[in-house]
Short mmCIF file of C-alpha atoms in Angstrom, two decimals:
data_model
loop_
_atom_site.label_atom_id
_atom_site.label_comp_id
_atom_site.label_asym_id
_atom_site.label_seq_id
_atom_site.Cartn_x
_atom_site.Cartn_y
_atom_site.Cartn_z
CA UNK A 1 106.94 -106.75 25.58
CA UNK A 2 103.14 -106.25 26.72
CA UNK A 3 101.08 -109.57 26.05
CA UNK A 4 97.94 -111.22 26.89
CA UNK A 5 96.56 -114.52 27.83
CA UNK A 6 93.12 -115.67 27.94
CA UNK A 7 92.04 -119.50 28.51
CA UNK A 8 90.73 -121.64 27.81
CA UNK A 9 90.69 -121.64 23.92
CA UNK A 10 87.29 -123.00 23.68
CA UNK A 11 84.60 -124.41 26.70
CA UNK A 12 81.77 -126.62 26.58
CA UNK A 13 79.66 -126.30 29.25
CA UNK A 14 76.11 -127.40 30.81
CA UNK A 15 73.16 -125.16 31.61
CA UNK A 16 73.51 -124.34 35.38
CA UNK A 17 77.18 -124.50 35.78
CA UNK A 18 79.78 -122.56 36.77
CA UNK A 19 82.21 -120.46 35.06
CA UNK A 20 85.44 -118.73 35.06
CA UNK A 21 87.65 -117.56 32.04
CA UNK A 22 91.05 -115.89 33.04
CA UNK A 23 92.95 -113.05 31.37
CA UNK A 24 96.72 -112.15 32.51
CA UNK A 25 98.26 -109.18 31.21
CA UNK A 26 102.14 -109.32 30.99
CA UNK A 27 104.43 -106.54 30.72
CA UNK A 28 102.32 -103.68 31.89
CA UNK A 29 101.28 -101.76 34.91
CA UNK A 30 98.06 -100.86 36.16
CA UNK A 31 96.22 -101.28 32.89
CA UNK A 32 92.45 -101.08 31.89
CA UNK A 33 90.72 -104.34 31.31
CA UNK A 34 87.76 -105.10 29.64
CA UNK A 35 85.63 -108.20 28.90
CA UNK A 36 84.01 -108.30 25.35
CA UNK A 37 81.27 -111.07 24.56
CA UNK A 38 80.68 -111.07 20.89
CA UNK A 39 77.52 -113.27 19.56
CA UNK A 40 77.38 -114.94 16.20
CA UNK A 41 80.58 -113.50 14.95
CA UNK A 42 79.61 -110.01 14.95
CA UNK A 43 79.63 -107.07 16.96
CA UNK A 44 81.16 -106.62 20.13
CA UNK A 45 79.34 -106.18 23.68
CA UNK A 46 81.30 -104.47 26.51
CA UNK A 47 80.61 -106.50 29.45
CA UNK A 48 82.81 -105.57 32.52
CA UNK A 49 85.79 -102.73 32.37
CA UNK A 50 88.52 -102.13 35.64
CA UNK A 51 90.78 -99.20 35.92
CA UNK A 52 92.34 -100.89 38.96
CA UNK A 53 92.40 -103.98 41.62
CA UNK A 54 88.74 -104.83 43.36
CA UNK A 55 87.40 -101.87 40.96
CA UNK A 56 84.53 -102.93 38.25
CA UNK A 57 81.82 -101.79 36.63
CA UNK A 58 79.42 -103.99 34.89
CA UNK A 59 77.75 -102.34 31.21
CA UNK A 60 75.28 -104.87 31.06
CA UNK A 61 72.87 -106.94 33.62
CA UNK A 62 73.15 -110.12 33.25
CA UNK A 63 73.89 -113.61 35.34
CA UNK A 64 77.92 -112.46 35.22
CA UNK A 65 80.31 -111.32 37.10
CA UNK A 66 83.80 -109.66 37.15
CA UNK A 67 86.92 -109.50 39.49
CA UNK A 68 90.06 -108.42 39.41
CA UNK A 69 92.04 -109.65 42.30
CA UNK A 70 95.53 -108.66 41.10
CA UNK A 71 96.26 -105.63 38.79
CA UNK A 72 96.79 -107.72 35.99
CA UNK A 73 94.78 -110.22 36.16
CA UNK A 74 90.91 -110.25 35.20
CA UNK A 75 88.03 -113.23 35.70
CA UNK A 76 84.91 -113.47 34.61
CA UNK A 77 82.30 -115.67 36.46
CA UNK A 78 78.62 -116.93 37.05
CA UNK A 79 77.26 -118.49 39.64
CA UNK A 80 74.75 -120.85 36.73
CA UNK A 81 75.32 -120.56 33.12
CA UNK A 82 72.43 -119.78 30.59
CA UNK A 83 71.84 -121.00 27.41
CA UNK A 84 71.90 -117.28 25.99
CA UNK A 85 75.80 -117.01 27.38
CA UNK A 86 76.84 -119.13 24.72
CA UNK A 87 79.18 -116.72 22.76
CA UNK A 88 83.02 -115.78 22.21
CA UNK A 89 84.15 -113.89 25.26
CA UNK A 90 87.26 -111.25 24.77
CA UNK A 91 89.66 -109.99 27.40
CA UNK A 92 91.33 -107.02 25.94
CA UNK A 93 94.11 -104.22 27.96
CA UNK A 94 94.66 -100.77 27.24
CA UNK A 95 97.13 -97.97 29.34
CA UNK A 96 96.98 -95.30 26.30
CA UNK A 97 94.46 -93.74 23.98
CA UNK A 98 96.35 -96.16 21.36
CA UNK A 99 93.71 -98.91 21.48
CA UNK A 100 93.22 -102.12 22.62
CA UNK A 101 95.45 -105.58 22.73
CA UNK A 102 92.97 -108.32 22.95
CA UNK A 103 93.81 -111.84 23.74
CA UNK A 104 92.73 -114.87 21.31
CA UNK A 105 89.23 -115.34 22.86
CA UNK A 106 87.25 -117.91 24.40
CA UNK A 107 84.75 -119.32 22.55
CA UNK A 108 81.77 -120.57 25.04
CA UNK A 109 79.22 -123.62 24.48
CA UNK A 110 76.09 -123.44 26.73
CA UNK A 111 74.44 -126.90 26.49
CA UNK B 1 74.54 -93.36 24.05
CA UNK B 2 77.36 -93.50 21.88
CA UNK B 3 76.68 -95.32 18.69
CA UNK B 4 78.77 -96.35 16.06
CA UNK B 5 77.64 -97.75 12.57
CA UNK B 6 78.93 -100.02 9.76
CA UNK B 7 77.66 -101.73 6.42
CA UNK B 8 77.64 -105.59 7.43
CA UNK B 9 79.58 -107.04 4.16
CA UNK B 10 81.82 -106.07 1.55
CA UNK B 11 82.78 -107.99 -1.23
CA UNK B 12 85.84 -106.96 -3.25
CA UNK B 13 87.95 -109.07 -6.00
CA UNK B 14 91.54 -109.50 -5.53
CA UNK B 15 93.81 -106.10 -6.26
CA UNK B 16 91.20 -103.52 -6.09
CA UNK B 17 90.77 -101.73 -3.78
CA UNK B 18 88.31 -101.88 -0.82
CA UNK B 19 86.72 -99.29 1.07
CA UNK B 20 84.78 -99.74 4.53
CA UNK B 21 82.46 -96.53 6.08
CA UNK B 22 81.89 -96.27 8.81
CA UNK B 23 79.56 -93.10 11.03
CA UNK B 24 79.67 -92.64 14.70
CA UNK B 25 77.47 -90.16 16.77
CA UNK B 26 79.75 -89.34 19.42
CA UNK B 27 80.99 -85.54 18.79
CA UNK B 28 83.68 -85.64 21.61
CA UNK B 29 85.51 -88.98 19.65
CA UNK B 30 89.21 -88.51 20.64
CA UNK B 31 90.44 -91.41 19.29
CA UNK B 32 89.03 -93.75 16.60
CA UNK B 33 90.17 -97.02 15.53
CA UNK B 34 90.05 -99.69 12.78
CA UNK B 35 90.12 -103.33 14.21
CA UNK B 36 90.23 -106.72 12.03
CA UNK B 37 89.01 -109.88 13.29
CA UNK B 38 90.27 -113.38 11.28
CA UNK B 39 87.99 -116.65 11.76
CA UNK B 40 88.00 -117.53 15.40
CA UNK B 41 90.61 -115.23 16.26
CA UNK B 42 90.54 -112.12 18.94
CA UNK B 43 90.80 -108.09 17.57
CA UNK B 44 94.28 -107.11 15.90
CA UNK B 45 94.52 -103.27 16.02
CA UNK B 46 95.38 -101.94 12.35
CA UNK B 47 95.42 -98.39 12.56
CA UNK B 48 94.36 -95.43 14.74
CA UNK B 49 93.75 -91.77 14.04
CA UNK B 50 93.32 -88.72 16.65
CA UNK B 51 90.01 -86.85 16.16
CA UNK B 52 92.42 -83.57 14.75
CA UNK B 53 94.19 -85.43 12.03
CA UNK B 54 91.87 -85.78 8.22
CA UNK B 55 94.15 -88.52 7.38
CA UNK B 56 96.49 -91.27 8.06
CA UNK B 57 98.53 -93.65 5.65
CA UNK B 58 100.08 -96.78 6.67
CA UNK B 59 101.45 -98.70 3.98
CA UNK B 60 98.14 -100.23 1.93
CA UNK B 61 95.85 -98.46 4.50
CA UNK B 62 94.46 -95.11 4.46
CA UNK B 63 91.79 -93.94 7.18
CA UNK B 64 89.95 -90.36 6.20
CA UNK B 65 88.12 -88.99 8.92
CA UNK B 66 85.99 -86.49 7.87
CA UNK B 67 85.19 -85.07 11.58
CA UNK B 68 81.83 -82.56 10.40
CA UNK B 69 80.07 -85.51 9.25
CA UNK B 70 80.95 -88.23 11.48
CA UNK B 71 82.09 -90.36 9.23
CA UNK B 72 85.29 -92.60 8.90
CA UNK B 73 86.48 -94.72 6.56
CA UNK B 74 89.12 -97.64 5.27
CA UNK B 75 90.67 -98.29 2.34
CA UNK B 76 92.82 -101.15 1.57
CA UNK B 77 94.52 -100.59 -1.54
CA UNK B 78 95.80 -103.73 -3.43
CA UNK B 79 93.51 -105.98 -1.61
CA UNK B 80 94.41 -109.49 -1.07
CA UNK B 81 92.42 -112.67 0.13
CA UNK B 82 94.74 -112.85 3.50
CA UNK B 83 92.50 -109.10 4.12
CA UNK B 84 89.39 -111.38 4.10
CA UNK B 85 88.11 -110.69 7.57
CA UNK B 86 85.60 -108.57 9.51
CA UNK B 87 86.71 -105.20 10.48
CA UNK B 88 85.65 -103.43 12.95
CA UNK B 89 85.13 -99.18 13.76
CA UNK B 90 85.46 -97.97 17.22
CA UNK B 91 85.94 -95.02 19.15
CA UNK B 92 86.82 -93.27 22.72
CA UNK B 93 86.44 -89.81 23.94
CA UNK B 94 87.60 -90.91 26.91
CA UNK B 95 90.07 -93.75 28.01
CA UNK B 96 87.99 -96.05 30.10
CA UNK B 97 85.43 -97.22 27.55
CA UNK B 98 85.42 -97.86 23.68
CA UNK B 99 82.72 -98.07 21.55
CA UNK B 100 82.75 -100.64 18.58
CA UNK B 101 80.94 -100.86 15.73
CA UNK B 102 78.89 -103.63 14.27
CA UNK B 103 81.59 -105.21 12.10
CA UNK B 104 81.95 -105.28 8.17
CA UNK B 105 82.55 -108.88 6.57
CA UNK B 106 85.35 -108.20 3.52
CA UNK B 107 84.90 -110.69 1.14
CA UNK B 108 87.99 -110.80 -1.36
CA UNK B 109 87.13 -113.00 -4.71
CA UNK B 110 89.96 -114.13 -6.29
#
């Protein structure tokens, strides 16, 4: 069976730091992946999708950064973190119109 | 751009039912979704519908799409408090990108 994993759970992290959240996608080949960063509990942002290895494209400009170094595997980075990148970030998979699988999120502190 | 549009909350009491609109611009929407979100918990996919079909039942859900108007909706029938949550719209025309909506808050009062 197809599942996701996204960690860590929850990150507290200084102004000016780095970062990294991983998503793995099990039980699937070649999927879409997307990172979500959703603010205050409410809507959703797209911020990176991949339809395959080394290929990104970034929705928003901002201080992040994507990469997908295997096909089922997806990172999100930044070089410094920003007080305004505090938020819960999503990793979600899709092969088929049938929507999304998202993993359980990781919720981001920027202190 | 594609933009897709909800009511922010909905408060319901326990075993009515709940309805949550929802309007989208895109005219080429293949696919559109319903999406609920618990407390500190990622998207569970409830129920999809292809942009050809009016309606779809699944158990205590029904999703109308009413494709002239842009306009889709969900109703939970029988609602509960475990259907407390914040649902979300979304849609694709394509299969790269989806487009969610802002979220609607359900509020179930027992």
């Amino acid at each position: 069976s197809q599942t996701i994993h996204q960690w860590p759970a929850t990150l507290v992290q200084p102004v000016g730091s780095p970062l990294s959240l991983e998503c793995t996608v099990e039980g699937t080949s070649n999927p879409n992946l997307y990172w979500y960063r959703q603010a205050a509990g409410r809507g959703l942002q797209l911020l990176f999708y991949s339809v395959g290895i080394g290929q990104i494209s970034s929705e928003v400009p901002q201080n992040l950064s994507a990469s997908r170094p295997q096909d089922r595997q997806f990172i999100l980075s930044s070089k410094k973190l920003l007080l305004s990148d505090s938020g819960f970030y999503l990793c979600a998979w899709t092969v088929q119109n049938y929507g999304y699988t998202f993993g359980s999120g990781t919720r981001l502190t920027v202190v | 751009g594609e933009d897709v549009e909800q009511s922010l909350f909905l408060s319901v009491r326990e075993g009515d039912s709940s309805v949550i609109n929802c309007t989208y611009t895109d005219s080429s929407s293949t696919y559109l979704y319903w999406y609920k979100q618990e407390p500190g918990a990622g998207l569970q996919l409830l129920t999809y519908i292809f942009s050809n079909m009016d309606m779809k039942q699944d158990q205590r859900l029904t999703v109308l799409l009413n494709k002239k108007d842009k306009h889709l909706s969900l109703r939970i029938a029988d609602t509960q408090t475990g259907d407390s949550a914040i649902y979300f719209c979304a849609e694709t025309g394509g299969y790269q990108k989806v487009t969610f909506g802002t979220g609607t808050k359900l509020q179930v009062i027992p």
